[in-house]
Coordinates of C-alpha atoms and ligand atoms in Angstrom, one line a residue:
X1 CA 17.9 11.5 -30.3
X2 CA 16.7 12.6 -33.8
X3 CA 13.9 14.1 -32.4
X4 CA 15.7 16.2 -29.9
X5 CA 17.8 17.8 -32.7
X6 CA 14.5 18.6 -34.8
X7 CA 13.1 20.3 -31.5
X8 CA 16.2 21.9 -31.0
X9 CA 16.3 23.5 -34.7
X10 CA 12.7 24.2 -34.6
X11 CA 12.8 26.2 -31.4
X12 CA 15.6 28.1 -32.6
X13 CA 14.5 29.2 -36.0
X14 CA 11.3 30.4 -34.5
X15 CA 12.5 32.6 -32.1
X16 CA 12.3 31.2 -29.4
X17 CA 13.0 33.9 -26.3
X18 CA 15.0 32.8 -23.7
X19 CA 13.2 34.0 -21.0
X20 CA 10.7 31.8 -19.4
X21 CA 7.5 32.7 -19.5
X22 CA 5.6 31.3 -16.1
X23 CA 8.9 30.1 -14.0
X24 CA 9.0 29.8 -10.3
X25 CA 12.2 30.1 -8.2
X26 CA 13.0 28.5 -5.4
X27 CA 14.9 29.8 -2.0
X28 CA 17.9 28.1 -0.9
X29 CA 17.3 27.8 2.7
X30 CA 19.7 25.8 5.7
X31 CA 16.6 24.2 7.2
X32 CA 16.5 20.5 6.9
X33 CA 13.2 20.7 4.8
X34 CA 12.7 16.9 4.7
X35 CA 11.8 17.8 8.7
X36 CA 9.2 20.5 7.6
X37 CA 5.3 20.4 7.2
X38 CA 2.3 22.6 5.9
X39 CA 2.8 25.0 9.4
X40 CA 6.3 25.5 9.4
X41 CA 7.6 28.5 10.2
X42 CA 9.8 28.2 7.0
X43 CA 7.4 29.4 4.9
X44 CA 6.5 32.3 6.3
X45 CA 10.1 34.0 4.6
X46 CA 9.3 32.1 1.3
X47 CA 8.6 34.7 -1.4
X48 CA 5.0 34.0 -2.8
X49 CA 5.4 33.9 -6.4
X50 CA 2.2 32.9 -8.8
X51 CA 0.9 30.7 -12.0
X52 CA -2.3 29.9 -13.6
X53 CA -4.5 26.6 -14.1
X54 CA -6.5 26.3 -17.1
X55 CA -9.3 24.4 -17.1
X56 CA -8.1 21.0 -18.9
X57 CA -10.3 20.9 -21.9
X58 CA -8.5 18.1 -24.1
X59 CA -10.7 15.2 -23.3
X60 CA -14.3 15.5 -22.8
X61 CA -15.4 13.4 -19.9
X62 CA -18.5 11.2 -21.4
X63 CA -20.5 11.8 -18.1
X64 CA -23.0 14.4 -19.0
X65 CA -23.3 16.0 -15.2
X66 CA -20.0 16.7 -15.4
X67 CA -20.0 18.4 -19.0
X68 CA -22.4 21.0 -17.4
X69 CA -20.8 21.6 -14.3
X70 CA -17.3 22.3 -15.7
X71 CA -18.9 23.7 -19.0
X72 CA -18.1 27.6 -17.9
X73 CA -14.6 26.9 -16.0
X74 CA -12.4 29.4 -15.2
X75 CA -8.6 29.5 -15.0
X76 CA -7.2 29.5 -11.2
X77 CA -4.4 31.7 -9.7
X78 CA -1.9 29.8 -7.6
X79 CA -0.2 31.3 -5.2
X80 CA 3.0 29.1 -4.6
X81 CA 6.2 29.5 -2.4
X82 CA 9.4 27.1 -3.1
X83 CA 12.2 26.3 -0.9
X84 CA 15.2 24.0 -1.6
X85 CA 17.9 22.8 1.0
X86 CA 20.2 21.5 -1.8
X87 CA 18.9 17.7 -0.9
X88 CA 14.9 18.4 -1.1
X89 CA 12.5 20.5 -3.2
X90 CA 9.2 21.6 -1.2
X91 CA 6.0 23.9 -2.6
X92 CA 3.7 25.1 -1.2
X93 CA 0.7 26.2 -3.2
X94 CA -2.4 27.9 -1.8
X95 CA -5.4 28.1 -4.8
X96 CA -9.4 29.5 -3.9
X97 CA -12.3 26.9 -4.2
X98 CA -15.8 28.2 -2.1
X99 CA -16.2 24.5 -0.8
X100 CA -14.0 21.8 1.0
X101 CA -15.0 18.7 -0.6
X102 CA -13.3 15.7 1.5
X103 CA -13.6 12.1 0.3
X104 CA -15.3 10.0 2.9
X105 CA -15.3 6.4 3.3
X106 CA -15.8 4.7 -1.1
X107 CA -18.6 5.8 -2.5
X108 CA -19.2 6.5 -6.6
X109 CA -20.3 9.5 -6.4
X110 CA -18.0 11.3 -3.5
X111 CA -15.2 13.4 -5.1
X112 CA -12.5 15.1 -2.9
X113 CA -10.5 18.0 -3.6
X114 CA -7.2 17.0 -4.7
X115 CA -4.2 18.3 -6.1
X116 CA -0.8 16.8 -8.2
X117 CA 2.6 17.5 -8.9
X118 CA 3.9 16.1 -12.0
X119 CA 8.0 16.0 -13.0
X120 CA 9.6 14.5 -15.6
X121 CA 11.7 11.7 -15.5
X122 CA 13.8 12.9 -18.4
X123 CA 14.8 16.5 -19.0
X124 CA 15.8 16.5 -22.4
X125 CA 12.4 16.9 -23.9
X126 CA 8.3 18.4 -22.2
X127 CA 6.5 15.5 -21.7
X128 CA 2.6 15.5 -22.4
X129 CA 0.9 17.7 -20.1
X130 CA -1.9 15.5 -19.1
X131 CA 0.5 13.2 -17.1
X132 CA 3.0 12.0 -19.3
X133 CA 3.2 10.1 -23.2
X134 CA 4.9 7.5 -24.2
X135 CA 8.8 7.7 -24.1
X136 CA 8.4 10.9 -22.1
X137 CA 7.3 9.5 -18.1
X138 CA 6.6 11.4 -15.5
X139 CA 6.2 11.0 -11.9
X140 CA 3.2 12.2 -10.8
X141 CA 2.3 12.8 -6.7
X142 CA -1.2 12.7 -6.3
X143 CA -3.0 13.9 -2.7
X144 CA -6.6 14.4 -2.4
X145 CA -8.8 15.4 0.7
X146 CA -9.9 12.7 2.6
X147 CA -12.0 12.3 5.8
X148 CA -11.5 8.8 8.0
X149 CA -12.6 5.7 5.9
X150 CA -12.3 1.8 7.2
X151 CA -9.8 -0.5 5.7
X152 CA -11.3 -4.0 6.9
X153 CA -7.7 -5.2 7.0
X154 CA -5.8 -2.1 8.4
X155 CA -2.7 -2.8 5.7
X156 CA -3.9 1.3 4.1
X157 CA -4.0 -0.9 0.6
X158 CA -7.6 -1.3 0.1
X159 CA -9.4 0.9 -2.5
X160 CA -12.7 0.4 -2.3
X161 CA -13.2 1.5 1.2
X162 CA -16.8 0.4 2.8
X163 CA -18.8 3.3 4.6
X164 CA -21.7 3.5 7.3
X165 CA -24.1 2.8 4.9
X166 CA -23.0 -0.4 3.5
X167 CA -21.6 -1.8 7.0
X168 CA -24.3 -4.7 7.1
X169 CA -22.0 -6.4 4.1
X170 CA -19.7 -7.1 6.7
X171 CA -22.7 -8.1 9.4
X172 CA -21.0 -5.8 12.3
X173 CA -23.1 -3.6 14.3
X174 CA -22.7 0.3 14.0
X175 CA -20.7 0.8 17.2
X176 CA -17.8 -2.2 16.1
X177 CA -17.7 -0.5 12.9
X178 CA -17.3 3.0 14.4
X179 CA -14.4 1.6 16.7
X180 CA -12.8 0.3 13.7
X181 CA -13.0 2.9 11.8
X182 CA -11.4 5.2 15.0
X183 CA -8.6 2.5 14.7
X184 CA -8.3 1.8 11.3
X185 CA -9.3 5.0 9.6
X186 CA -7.0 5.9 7.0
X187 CA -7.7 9.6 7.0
X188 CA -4.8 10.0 3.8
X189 CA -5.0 9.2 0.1
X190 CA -1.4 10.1 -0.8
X191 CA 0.0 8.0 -4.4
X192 CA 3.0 8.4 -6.4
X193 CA 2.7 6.8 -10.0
X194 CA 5.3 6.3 -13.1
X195 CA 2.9 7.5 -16.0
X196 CA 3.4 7.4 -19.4
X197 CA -0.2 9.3 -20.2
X198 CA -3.3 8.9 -18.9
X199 CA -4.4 5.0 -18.2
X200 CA -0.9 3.6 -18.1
X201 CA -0.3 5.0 -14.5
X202 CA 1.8 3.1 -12.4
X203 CA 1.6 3.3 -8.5
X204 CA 5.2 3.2 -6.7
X205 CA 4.2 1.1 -3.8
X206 CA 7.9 0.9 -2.6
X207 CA 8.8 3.9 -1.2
X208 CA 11.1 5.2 -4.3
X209 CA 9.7 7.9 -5.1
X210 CA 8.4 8.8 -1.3
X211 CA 7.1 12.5 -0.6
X212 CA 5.5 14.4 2.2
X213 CA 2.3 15.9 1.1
X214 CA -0.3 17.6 3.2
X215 CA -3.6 19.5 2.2
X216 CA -5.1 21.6 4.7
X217 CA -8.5 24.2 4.4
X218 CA -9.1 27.7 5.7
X219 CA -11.3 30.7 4.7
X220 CA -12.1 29.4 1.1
X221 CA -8.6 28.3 0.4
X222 CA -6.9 25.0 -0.2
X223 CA -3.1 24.8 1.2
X224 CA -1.3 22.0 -0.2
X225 CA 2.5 21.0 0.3
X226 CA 4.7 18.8 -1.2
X227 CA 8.6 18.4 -0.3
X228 CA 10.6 15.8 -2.1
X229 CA 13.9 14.6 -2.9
X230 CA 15.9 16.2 -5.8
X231 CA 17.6 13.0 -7.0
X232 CA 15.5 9.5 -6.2
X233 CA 15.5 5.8 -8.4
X234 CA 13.9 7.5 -11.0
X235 CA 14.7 11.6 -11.1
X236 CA 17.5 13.6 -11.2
X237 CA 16.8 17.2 -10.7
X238 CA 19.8 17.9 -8.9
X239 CA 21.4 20.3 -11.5
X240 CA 18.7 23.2 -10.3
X241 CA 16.5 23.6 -13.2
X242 CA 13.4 21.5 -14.2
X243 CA 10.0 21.3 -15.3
X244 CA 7.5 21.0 -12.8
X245 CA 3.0 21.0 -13.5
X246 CA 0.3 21.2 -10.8
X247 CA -2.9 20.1 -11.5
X248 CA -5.8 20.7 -9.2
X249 CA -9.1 18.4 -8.8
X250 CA -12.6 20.7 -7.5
X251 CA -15.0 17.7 -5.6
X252 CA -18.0 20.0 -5.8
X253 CA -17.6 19.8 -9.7
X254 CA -16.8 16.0 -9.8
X255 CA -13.4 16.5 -10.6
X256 CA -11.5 13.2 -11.5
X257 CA -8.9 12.3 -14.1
X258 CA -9.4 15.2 -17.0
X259 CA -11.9 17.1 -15.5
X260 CA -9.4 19.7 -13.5
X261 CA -7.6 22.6 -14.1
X262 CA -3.9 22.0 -15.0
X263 CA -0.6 24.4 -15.3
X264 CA 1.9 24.1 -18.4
X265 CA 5.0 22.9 -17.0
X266 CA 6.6 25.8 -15.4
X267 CA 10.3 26.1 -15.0
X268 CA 11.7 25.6 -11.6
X269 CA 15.3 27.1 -10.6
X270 CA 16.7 26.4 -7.5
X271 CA 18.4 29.9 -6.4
X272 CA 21.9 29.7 -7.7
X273 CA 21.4 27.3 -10.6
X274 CA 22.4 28.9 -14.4
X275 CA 20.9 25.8 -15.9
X276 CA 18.7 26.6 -19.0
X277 CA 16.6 24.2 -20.5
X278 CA 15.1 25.7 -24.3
X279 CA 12.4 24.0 -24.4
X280 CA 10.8 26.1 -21.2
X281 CA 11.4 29.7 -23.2
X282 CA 8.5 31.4 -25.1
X283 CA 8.3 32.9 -28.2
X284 CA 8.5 36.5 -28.9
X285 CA 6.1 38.4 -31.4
X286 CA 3.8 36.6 -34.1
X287 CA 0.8 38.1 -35.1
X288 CA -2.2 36.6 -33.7
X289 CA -5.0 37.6 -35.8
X290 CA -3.2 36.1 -39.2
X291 CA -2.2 33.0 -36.9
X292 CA -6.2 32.9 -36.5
X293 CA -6.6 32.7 -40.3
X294 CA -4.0 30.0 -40.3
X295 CA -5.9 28.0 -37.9
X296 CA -9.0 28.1 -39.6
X297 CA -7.8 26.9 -43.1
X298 CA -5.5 24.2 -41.7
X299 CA -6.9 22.9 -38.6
X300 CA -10.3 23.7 -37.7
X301 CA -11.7 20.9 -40.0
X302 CA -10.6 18.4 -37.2
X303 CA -10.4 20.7 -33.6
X304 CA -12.8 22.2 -32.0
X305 CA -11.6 25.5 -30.0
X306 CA -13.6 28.6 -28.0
X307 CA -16.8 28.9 -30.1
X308 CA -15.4 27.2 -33.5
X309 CA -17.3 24.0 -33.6
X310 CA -16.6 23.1 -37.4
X311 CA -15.1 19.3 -36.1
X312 CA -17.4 16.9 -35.2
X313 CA -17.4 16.2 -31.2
X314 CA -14.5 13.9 -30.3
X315 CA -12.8 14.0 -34.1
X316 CA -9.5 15.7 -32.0
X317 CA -8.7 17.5 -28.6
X318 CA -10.5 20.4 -28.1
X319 CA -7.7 23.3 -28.0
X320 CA -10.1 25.8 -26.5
X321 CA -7.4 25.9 -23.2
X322 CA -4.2 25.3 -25.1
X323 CA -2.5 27.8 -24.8
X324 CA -3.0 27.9 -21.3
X325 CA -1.4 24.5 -20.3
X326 CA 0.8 24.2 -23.6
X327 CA 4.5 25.7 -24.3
X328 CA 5.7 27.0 -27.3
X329 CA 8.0 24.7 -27.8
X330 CA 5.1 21.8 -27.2
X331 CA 3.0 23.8 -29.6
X332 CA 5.5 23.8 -32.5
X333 CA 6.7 20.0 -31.6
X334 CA 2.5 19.1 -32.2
X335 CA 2.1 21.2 -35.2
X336 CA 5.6 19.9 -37.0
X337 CA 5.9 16.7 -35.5
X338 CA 2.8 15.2 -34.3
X339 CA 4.2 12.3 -33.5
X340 CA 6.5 13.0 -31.4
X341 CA 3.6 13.8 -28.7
X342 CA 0.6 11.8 -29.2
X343 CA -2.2 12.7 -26.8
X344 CA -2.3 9.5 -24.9
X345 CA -5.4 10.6 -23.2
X346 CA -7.8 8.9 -25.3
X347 CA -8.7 5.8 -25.4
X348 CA -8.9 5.1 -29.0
X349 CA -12.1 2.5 -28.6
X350 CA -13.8 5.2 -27.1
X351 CA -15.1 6.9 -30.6
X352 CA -14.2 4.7 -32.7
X353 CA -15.4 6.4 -35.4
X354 CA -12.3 8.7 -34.6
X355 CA -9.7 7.3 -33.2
X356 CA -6.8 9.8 -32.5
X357 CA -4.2 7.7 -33.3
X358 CA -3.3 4.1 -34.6
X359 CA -1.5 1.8 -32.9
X360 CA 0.7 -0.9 -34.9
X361 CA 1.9 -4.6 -33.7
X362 CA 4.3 -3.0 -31.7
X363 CA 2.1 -1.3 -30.1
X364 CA 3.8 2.5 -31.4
X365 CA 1.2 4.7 -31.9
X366 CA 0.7 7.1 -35.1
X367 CA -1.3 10.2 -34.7
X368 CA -3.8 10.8 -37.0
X369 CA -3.2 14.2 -36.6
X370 CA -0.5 15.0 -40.4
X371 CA 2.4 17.1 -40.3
X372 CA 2.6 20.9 -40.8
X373 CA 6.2 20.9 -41.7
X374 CA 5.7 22.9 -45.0
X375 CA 3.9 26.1 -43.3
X376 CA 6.1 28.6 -43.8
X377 CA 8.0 30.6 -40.7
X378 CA 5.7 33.3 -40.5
X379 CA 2.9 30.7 -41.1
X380 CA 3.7 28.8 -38.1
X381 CA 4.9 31.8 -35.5
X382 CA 1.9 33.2 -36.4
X383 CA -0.3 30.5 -35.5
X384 CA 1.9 29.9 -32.6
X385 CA 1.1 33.1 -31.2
X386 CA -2.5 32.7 -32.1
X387 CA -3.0 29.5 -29.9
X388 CA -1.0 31.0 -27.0
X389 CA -4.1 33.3 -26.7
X390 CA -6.6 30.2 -26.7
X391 CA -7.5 29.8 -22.5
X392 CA -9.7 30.9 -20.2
X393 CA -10.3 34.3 -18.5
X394 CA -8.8 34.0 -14.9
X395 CA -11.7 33.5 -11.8
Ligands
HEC1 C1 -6.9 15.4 -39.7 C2 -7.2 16.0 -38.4 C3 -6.3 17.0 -37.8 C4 -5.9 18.2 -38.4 C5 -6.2 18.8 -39.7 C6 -5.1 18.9 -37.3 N1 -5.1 18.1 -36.2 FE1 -4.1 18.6 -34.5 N2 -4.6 16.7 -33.7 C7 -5.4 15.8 -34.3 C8 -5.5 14.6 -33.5 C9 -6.3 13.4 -33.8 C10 -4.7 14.9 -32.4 C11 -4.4 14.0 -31.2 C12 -3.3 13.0 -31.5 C13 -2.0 13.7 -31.4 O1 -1.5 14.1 -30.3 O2 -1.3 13.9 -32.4 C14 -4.1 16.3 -32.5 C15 -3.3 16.9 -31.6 C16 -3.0 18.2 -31.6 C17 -2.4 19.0 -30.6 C18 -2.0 18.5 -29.2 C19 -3.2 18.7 -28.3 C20 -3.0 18.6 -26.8 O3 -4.0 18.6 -26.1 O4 -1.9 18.5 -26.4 C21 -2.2 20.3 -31.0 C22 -1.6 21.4 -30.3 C23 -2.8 20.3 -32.4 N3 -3.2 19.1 -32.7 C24 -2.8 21.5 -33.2 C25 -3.2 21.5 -34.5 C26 -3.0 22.6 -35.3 C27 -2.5 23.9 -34.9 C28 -3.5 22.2 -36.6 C29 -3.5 23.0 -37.8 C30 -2.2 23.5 -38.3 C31 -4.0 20.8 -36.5 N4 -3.7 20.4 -35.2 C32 -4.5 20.1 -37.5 C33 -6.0 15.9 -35.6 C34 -5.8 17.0 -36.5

């Protein structure tokens, strides 16, 4: 509760603006939408409304392939229409990518397109971006593009799926293998999870948290849908107004956990719903070029960020994209309080040279990160303002 007041005060005396920046607003419509799919003719009078994706640049994969191919990223326009019938919520999200990438049958070095919607499970405070933090859970629906691939026992449960070119480790002959996989095939890899960050995902295998996802490819673009319930076991969003972030997984770049580009969470209002949530609005004014100044004397000693590489590699996320997935609200919360959020992303064995946070016998983790509760207002609104323009250029 303390911590909710201190957000709450913060927000306020730095002028927070109660608009909300990226939001996305979502028709009430009489259709049954639990009935819908990725064709319906539904969509077609959903108003197409748009957000960006910014490259997720926190954690540095340790793969050096994929360093290079995600090395000059771009931020992604989303093109998104939302619908609610009171009972359900349902996106649809159209995003570019040049290649379809679909996941056949397990193999290491096969990555699929994907995307994921993320919602919190509590609405009084912004979880972590990157899929949640401790004391601050979010579901997270995960689909990614996958062709037909066997599951020796049919059940849709086994993860490491065998392919055509491993088929002698079950001693069948080609065409048995190519019937079962016509009558096994489990063309879908749809998951919900509980996640409290990165590595403590939890998959819902009862069906909780169910939700109707399809992806579907056409002329260079990805269409992917999602429709949900508004209230389940563990959500609640039926007052009209929530968070909601999309992440987005490119195969051709080896996309997989961190490497992808990522929204900040985006305020959702279901038409008709005066809800406000503070946390969602950004801030007006600050000037960005003192806020730079700031930066450099107070932080850059531990983050790297766009071509300031004072840090050593791994010493702290990079914030190069920060202000491109990250509210204002989130950005004063890290500066202030840095334990309120710690980036659970790491694993702190990793580097151990520099671990991000300690963790204590309880297992509560203290970022190493100190507070910058004595920079003064204009201080911090400035700096503020200066990481909101820390992101990539848009593709
Ligand atoms: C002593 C090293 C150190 C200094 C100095 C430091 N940080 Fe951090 N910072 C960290 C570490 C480690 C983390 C990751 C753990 C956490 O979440 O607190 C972090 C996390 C963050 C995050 C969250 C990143 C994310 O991906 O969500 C932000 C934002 C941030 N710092 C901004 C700043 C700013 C702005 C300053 C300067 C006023 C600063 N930091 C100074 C070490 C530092």
């Amino acid at each position: 509760m303390k911590k909710i007041v201190i957000l709450a005060l913060t927000c306020s005396l730095f002028g927070l603006s109660s608009a909300m920046a990226e939001s996305i607003v979502a028709s009430k419509v009489s259709d049954d939408l639990s009935k819908i799919n990725i064709n319906s003719k539904v969509w077609q009078g959903a108003k197409e409304q748009s957000f960006i994706a910014y490259p997720q640049t926190t954690i540095e994969m340790i793969d050096a392939d994929v360093i290079k191919l995600n090395a000059h990223n771009k931020a992604k326009k989303i093109l998104v229409k939302a619908l609610s019938d009171g009972q359900n919520i349902a996106f649809l999200l159209k995003w570019k990518d040049s290649s379809n990438n679909v996941q056949e049958g397990y193999s290491a070095t096969a990555y699929g397109d994907g995307f994921a919607v993320q919602l919190p499970i509590k609405l009084d405070s912004l979880p972590y971006i990157g899929m949640g933090s401790e004391g601050r859970p979010v579901i997270v629906h995960l689909q990614k593009a996958t062709g037909k691939t066997y599951e020796p026992n049919g059940n849709k449960d086994v993860y490491h799926q065998v392919n055509a070119s491993n088929q002698n480790a079950f001693e069948k002959d080609l065409q048995t293998y190519k019937g079962d996989v016509t009558a096994l095939g489990n063309g879908d890899y749809q998951r919900a999870f509980i996640s409290e960050g990165f590595r403590s995902m939890t998959q819902i295998k009862d069906n909780s948290e169910d939700a109707m996802m399809q992806m579907s490819y056409s002329k260079g673009m990805w269409s992917g849908v999602i429709v949900r319930k508004l209230k389940s076991a563990n959500l609640d969003l039926s007052k009209g107004t929530f968070p909601v972030a999309f992440a987005f997984w490119d195969g051709d770049k080896k996309n997989r956990d961190g490497a992808k580009v990522l929204s900040s969470w985006l305020g959702v209002s279901v038409q008709g719903s005066n809800v406000k949530l503070s946390y969602l609005d950004e801030m007006n004014g600050g000037d960005a070029k003192n806020g730079e100044q700031v930066m450099l004397d107070n932080c850059s000693s531990c983050h790297q960020y766009k071509e300031i590489k004072n840090a050593p590699n791994f010493m702290a996320p990079n914030l190069s994209n920060i202000g491109g997935y990250s509210n204002a609200s989130y950005l004063v919360e890290s500066i202030t309080h840095p334990n309120a959020v710690v980036v659970p992303g790491y694993n702190v064995n990793a580097h151990p040279s520099y671990p991000w946070y300690s963790v204590d016998d309880k297992g509560v983790r203290t970022s190493m990160m100190p507070p910058f509760d004595s920079l003064d207002k204009k201080s911090l609104t400035d700096l503020v303002a200066y990481l909101k323009t820390l992101k990539a250029e848009v593709e």
